[in-house]
Coordinates of C-alpha atoms in Angstrom, one line a residue:
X1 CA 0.0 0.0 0.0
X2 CA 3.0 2.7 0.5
X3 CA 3.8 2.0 -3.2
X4 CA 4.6 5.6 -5.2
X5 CA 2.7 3.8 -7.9
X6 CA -0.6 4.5 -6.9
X7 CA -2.6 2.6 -9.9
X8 CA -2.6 -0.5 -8.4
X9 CA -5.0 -3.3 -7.5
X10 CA -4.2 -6.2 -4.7
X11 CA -5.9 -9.6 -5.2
X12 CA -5.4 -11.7 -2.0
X13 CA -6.2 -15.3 -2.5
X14 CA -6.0 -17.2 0.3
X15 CA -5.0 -20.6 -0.1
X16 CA -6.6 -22.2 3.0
X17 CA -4.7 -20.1 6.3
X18 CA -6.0 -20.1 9.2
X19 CA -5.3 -17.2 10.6
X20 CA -8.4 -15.0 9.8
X21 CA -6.3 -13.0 7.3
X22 CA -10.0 -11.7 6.2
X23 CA -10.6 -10.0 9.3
X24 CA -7.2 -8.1 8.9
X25 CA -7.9 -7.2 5.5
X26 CA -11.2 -5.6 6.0
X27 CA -9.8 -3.1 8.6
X28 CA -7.8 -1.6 5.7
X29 CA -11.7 -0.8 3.8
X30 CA -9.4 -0.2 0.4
X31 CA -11.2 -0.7 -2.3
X32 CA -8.4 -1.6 -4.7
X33 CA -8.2 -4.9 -2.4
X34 CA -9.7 -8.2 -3.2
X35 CA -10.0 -10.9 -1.2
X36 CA -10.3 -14.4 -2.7
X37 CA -10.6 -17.4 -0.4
X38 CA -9.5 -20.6 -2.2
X39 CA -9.9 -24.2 -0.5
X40 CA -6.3 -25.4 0.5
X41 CA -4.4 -26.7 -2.9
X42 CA -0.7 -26.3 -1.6
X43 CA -0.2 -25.5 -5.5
X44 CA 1.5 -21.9 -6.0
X45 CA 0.2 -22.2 -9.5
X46 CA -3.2 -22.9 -8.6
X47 CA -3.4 -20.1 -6.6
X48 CA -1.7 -17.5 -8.5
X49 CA -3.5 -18.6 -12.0
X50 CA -6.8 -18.3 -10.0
X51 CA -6.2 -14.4 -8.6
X52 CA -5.1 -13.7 -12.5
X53 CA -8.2 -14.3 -13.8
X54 CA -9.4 -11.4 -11.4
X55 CA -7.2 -9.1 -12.7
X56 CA -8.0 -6.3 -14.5
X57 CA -5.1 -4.0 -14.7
X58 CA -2.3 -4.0 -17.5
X59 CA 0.7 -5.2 -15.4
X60 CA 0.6 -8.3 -13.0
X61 CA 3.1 -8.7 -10.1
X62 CA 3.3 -11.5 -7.5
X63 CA 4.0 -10.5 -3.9
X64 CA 3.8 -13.4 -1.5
X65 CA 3.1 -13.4 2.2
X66 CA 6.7 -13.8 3.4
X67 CA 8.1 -10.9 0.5
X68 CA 8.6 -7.3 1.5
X69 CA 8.3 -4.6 -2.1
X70 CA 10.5 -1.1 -1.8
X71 CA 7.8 1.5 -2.3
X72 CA 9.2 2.6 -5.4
X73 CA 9.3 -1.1 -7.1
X74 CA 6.2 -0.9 -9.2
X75 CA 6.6 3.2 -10.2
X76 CA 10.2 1.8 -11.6
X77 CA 8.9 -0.7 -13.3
X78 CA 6.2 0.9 -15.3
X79 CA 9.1 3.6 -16.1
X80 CA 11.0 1.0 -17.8
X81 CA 7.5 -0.6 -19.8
X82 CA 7.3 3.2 -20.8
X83 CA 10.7 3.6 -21.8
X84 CA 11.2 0.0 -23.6
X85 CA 7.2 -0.6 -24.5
X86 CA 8.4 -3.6 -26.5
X87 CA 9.6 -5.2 -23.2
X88 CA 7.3 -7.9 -22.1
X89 CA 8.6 -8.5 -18.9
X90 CA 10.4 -6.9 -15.9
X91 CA 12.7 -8.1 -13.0
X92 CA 15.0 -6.7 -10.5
X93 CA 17.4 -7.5 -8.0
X94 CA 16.4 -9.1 -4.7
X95 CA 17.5 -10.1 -1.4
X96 CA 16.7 -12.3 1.0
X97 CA 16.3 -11.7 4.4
X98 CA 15.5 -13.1 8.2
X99 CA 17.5 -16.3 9.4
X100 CA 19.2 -18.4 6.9
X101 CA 19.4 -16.0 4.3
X102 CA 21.4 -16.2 1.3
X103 CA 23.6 -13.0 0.3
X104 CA 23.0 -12.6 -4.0
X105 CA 25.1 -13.2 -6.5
X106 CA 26.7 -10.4 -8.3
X107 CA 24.4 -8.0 -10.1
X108 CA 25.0 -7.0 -13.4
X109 CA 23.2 -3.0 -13.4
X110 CA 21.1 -3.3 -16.4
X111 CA 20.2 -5.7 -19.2
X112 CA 18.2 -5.7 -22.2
X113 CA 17.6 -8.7 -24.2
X114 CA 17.2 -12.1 -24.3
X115 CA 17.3 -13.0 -20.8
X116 CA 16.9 -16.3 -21.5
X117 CA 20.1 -17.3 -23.4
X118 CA 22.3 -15.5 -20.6
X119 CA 20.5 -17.4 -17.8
X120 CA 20.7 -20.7 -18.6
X121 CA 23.6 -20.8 -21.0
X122 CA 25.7 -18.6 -19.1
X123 CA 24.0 -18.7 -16.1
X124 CA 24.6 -15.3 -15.1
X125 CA 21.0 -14.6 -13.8
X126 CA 19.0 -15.5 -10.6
X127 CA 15.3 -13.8 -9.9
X128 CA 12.6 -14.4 -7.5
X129 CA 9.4 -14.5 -8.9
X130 CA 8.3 -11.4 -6.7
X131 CA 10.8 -9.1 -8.6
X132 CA 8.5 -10.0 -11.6
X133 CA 6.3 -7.2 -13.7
X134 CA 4.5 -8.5 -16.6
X135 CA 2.6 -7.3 -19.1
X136 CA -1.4 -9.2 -19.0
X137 CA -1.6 -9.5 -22.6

């Protein structure tokens, strides 16, 4: 919610807690939040490929109950769509924290391209699904 990208839209699907995460979502009363219970499938893809069919902005992101965003993440983002509209995608650098994290692997400061051919061939990238921005289309 602090995001400087203020065009945003949060679908919360619940995969089965049980910790009444409704009850703390409805003391927010925003009404660019949705929340989506879904019986307990243990299936990340299940999950996130139901919440995308609620979706009705142009970009999709994935934040995940244990991942923390920089406010500025999504503004950034959509600067770069703007900037290289033939882009599909967007990722960033991450890092993990809390016990047992892992420091990252050296960054390289900006790429354009086939990300593809450097990752696996020269295996020079690593990124977590949460530093993701797509494009819906």
């Amino acid at each position: 919610m602090d995001q400087t990208y203020s065009d945003w839209e949060l679908i919360i699907v619940d995969d089965g807690s049980t910790d009444d995460v409704e009850s703390v979502i409805r003391q927010f009363a925003e009404e660019r939040i949705r929340y989506l219970p879904l019986e307990h499938s243990g299936m990340i893809s299940k999950v996130r490929n139901f919440g995308l069919r609620y979706a009705v902005g142009s970009y999709i992101a994935f934040l995940d109950s244990d991942d923390l965003w920089k406010p500025y993440k999504l503004e950034f983002q959509v600067s770069l769509f703007n900037k290289y509209p033939q882009a599909a995608f967007t990722f960033s650098h991450a890092e993990q924290f809390g016990p047992g994290a892992i420091p990252p692997p050296p960054l390289e400061t900006f790429f354009i391209g086939n990300i593809f051919y450097a990752q696996l061939i020269e295996e020079r990238f690593v990124f977590y699904p949460t530093t993701l921005l797509f494009k819906k289309e």
